[in-house]
GROMACS .gro file of C-alpha atoms in nm:
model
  283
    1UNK     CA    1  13.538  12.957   8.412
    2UNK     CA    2  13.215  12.860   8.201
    3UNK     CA    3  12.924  12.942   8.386
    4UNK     CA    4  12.630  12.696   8.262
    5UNK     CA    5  12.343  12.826   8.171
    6UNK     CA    6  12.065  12.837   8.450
    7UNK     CA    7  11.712  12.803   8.352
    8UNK     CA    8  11.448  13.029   8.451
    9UNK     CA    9  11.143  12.927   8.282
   10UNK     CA   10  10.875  12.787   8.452
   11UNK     CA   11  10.643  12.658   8.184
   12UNK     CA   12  10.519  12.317   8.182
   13UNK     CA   13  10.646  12.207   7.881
   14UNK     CA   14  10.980  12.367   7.979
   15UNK     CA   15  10.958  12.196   8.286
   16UNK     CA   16  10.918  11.870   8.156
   17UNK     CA   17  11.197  11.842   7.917
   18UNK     CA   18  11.440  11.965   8.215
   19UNK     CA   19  11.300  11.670   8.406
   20UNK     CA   20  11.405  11.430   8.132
   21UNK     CA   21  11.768  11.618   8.009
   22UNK     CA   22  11.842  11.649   8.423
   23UNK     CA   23  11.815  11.279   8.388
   24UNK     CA   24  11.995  11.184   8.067
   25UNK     CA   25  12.242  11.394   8.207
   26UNK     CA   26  12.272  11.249   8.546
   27UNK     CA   27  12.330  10.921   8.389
   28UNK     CA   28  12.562  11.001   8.187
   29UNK     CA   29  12.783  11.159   8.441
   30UNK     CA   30  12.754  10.818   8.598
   31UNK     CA   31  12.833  10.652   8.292
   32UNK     CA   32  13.155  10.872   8.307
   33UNK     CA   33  13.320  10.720   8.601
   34UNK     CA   34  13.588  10.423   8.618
   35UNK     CA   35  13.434  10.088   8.581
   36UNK     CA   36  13.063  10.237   8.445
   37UNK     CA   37  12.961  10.214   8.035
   38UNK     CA   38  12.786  10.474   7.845
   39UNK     CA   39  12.644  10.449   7.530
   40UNK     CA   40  12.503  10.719   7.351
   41UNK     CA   41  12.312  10.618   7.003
   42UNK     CA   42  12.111  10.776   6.752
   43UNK     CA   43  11.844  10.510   6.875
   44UNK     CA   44  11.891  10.407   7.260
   45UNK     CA   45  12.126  10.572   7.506
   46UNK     CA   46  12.218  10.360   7.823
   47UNK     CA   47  12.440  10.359   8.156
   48UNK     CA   48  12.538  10.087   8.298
   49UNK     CA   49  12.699  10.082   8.661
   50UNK     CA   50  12.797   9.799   8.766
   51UNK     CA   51  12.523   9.878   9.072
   52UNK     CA   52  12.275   9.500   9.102
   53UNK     CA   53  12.017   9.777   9.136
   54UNK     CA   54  11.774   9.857   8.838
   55UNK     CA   55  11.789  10.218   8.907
   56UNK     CA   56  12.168  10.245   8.827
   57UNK     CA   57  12.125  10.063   8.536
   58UNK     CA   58  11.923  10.266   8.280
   59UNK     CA   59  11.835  10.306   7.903
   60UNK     CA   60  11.724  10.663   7.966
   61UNK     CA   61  11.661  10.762   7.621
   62UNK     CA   62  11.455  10.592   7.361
   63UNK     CA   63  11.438  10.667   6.949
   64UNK     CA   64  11.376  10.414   6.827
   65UNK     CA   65  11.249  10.372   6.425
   66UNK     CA   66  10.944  10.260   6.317
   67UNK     CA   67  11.148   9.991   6.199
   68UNK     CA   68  11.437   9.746   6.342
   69UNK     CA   69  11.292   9.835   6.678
   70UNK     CA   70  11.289   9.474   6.797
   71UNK     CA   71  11.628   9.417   6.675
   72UNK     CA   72  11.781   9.736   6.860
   73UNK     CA   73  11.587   9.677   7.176
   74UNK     CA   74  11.700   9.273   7.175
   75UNK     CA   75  12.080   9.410   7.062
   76UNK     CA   76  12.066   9.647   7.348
   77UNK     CA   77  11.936   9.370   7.648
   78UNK     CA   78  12.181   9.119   7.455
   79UNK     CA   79  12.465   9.341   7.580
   80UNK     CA   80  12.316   9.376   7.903
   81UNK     CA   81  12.322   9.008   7.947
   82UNK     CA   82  12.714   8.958   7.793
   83UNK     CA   83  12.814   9.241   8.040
   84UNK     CA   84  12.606   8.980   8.358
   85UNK     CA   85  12.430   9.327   8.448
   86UNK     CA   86  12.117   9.232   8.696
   87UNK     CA   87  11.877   9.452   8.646
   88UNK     CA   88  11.800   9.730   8.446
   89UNK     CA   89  11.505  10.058   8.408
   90UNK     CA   90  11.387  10.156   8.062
   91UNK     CA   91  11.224  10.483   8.059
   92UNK     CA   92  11.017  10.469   7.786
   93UNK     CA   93  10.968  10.867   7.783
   94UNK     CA   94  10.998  10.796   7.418
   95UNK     CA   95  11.124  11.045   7.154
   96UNK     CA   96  11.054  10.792   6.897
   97UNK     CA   97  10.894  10.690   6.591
   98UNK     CA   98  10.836  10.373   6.666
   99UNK     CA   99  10.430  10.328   6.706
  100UNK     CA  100  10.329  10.087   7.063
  101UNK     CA  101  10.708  10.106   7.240
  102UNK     CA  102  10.557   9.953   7.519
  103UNK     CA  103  10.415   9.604   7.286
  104UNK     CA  104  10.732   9.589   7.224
  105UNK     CA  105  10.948   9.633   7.525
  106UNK     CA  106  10.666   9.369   7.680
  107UNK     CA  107  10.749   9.156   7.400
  108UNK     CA  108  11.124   9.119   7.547
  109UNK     CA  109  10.989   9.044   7.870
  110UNK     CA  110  11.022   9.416   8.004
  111UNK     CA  111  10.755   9.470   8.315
  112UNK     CA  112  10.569   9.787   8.304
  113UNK     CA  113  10.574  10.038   8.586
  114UNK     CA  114  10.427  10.331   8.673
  115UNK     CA  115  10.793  10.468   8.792
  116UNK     CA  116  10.668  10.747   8.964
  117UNK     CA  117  10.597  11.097   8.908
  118UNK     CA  118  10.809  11.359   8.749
  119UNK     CA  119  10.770  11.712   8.962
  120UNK     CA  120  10.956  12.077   8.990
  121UNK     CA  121  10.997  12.309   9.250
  122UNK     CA  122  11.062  12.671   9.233
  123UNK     CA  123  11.321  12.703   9.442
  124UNK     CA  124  11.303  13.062   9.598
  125UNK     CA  125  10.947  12.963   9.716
  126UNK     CA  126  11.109  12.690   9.931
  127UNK     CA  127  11.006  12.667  10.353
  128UNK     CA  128  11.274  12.822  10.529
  129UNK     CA  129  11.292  12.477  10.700
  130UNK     CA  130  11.074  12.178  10.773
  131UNK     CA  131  10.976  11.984  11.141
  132UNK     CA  132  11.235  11.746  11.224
  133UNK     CA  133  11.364  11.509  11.493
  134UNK     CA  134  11.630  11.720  11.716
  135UNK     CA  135  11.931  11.602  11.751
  136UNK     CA  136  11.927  11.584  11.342
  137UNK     CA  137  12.191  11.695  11.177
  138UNK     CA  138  12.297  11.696  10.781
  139UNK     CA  139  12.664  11.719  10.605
  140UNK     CA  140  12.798  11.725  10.275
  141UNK     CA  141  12.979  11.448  10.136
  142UNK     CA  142  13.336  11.584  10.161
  143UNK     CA  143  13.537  11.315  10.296
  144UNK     CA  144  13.577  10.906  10.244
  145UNK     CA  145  13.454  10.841  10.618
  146UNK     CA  146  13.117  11.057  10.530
  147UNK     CA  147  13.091  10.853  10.197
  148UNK     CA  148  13.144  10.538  10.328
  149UNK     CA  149  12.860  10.634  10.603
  150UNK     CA  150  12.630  10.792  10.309
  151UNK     CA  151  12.690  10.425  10.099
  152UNK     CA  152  12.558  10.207  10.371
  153UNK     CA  153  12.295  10.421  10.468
  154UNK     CA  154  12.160  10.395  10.101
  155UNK     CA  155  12.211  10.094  10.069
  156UNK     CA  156  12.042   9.978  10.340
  157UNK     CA  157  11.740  10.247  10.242
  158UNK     CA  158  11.710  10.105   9.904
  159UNK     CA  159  11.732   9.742  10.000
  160UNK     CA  160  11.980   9.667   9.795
  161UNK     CA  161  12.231   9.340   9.827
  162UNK     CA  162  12.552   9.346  10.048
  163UNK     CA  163  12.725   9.281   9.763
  164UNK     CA  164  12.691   9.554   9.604
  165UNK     CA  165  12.813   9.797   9.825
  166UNK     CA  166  13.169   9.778   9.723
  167UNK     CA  167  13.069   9.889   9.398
  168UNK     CA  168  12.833  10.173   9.494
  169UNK     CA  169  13.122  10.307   9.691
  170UNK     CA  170  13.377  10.270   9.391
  171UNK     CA  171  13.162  10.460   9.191
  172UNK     CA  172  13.079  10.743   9.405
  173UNK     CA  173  13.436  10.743   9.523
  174UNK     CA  174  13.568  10.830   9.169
  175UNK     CA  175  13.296  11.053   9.065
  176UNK     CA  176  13.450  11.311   9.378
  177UNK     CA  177  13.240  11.474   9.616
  178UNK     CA  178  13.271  11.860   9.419
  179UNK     CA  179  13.136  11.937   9.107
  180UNK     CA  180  12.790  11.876   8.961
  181UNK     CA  181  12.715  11.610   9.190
  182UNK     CA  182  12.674  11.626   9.567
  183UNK     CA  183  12.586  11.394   9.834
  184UNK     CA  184  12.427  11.472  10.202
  185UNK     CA  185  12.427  11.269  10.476
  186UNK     CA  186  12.137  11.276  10.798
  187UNK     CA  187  12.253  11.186  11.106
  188UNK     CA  188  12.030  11.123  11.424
  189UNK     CA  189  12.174  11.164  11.745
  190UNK     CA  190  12.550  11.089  11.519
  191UNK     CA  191  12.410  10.748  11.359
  192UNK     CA  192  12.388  10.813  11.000
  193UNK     CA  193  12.036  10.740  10.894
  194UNK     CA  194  11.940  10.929  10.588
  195UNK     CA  195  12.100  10.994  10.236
  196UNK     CA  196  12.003  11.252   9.949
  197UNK     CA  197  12.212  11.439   9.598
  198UNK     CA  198  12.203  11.708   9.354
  199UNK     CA  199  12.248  11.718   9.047
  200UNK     CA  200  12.354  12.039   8.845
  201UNK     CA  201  12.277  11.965   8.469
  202UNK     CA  202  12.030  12.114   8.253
  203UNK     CA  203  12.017  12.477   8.391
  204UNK     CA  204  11.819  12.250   8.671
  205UNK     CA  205  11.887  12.099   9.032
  206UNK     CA  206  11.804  11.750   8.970
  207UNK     CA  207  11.744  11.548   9.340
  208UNK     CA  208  11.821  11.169   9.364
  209UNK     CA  209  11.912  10.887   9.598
  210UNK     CA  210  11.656  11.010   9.895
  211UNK     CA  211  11.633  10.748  10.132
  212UNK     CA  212  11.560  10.698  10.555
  213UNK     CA  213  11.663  10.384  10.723
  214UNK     CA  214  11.345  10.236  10.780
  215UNK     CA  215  11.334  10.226  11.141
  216UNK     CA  216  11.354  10.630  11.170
  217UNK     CA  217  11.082  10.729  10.874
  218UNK     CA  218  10.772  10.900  10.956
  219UNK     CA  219  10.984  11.169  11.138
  220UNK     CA  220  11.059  11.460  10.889
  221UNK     CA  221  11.387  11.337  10.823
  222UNK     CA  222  11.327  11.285  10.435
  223UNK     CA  223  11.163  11.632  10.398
  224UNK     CA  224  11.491  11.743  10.556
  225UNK     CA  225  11.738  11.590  10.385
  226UNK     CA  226  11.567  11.661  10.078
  227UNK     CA  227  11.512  12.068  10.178
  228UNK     CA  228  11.959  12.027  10.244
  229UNK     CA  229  12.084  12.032   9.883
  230UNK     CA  230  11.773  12.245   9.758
  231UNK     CA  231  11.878  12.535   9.973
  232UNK     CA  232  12.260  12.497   9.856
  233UNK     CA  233  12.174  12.446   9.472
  234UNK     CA  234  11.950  12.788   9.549
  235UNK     CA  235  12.225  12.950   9.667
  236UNK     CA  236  12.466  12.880   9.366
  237UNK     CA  237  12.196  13.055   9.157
  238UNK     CA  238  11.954  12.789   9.060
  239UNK     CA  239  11.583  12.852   9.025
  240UNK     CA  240  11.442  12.496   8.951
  241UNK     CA  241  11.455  12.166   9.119
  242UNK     CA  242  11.357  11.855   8.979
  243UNK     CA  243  11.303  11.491   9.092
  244UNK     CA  244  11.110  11.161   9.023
  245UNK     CA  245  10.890  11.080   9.341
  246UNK     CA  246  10.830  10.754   9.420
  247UNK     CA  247  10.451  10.713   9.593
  248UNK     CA  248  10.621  10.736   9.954
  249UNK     CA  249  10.776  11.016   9.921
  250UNK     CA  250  10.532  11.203   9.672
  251UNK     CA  251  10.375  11.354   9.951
  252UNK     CA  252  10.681  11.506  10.109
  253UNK     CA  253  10.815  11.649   9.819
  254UNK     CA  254  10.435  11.810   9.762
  255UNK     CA  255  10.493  11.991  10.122
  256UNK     CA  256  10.845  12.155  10.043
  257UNK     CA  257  10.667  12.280   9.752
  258UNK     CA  258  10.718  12.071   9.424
  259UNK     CA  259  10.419  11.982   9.166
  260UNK     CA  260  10.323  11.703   8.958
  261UNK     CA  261  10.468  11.681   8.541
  262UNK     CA  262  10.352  11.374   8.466
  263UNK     CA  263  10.329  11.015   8.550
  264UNK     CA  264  10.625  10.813   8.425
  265UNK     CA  265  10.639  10.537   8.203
  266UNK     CA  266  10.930  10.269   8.303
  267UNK     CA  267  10.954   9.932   8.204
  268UNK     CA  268  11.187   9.680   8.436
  269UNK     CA  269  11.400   9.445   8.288
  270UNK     CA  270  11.567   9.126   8.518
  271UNK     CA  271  11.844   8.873   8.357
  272UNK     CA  272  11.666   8.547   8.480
  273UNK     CA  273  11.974   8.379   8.519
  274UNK     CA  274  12.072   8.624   8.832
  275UNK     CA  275  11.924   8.673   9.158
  276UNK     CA  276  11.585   8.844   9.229
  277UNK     CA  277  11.713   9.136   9.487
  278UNK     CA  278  11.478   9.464   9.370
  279UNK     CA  279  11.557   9.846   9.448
  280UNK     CA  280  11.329   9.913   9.692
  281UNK     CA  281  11.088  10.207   9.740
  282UNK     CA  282  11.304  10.415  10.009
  283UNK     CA  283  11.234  10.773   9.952
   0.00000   0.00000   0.00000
């Protein structure tokens, strides 16, 4: 069996392109799965999900020209309108040519956000554990009860709609619960309550999806679920974890030990004809 390649350098630069390939590859392992699209261009890569959540629906890589940009970025949210997806992210983390991306993303009524902050962790500095509620407990995805307990859980974290639950479960379902990509599940007292993955791409441990039900934050349970995979993805031989922290959970990820690689630059994208649900901040 091919062993992938795990990386060991813990330079800044290094650092952040394995935040950014961690990510193009993440969504592209979504865009893999029954019922997603992928696109991968010389100019804009995308994934779209099916997911109404603008998080599962990303263009997350960008080179564009210095010229046609207009007409590849209108082409691209053209397509995104013919296929009735919701909502989408751009990360403008450009590799591009094209001068003032962001003039021009505004320009096709894209909202600019500060999406967070890219960060790394080395992973054999991590706290042997963190304070948390007793009575907590945390699983691996293995099963479909666990999934289907791990889907409404984030869900519910993220705020997204009811109906897209169905979906979310589809694709999860058919992506498998071995592999690259791992889900855990935090349970308090047995009610499931908080959700977290891993990613294994880029010689990196890429985390994603951490969310609390809102009525049981503030009690160490994200710091907990989050520590779950890191430990696991340490002891399959990985040295760095990466993640985008959103500002509520920036602080948590800052005590288990990961450090700031830059803001993000992410522009938002909503077909006006559908409804205005948003993917909340639930880290």
């Amino acid at each position: 069996m091919h062993r992938p390649t795990v990386l060991k350098d813990f330079s800044p630069p290094t650092l952040r392109s394995a935040v950014k390939a961690n990510w193009a590859e993440y969504y592209t392992h979504l865009g893999s799965a029954p019922g997603s699209e992928l696109s991968v261009g010389p100019h804009v890569s995308w994934c779209l999900t099916g997911v109404p959540d603008a998080f599962l629906n990303v263009v997350f890589r960008t080179r564009l020209p210095s010229t046609d940009a207009d007409e590849l970025i209108h082409a691209t949210l053209a397509h995104f309108r013919d296929r009735q997806v919701e909502r989408c992210t751009w990360w403008a983390e450009a590799e591009s040519v094209c001068p003032n991306l962001g003039a021009h993303l505004t320009a096709h009524d894209l909202k600019f956000s500060e999406g967070g902050t890219a960060m790394a962790a080395d992973l054999t500095a991590l706290p042997a554990e963190v304070p948390h509620p007793a009575g907590l407990t945390i699983q691996q995805v293995q099963d479909e009860g666990a999934l289907r307990s791990w889907v409404q859980v984030m869900r519910r974290g993220f705020g997204l709609p009811d109906r897209g639950e169905e979906r979310l479960h589809e694709l999860f379902a058919t992506l498998g619960w071995t592999g690259r990509l791992q889900s855990y599940l935090a349970s308090l007292n047995g009610r499931p309550v908080g959700t977290a993955q891993v990613f294994l791409g880029a010689g990196v441990a890429g985390v994603y999806q951490v969310t609390c039900l809102p009525d049981v934050r503030g009690q160490g349970i994200g710091a907990a679920i989050t520590l779950a995979p890191l430990c696991e993805a340490r002891h399959k031989g990985y040295y760095i974890s990466i993640l985008q922290a959103s500002h509520l959970g920036h602080p948590v990820y800052r005590r288990l030990g990961f450090r700031d690689y830059g803001k993000l630059n992410v522009y938002l994208w909503r077909n006006e004809t559908e409804p205005p649900d948003v993917h909340s901040d639930g880290a």
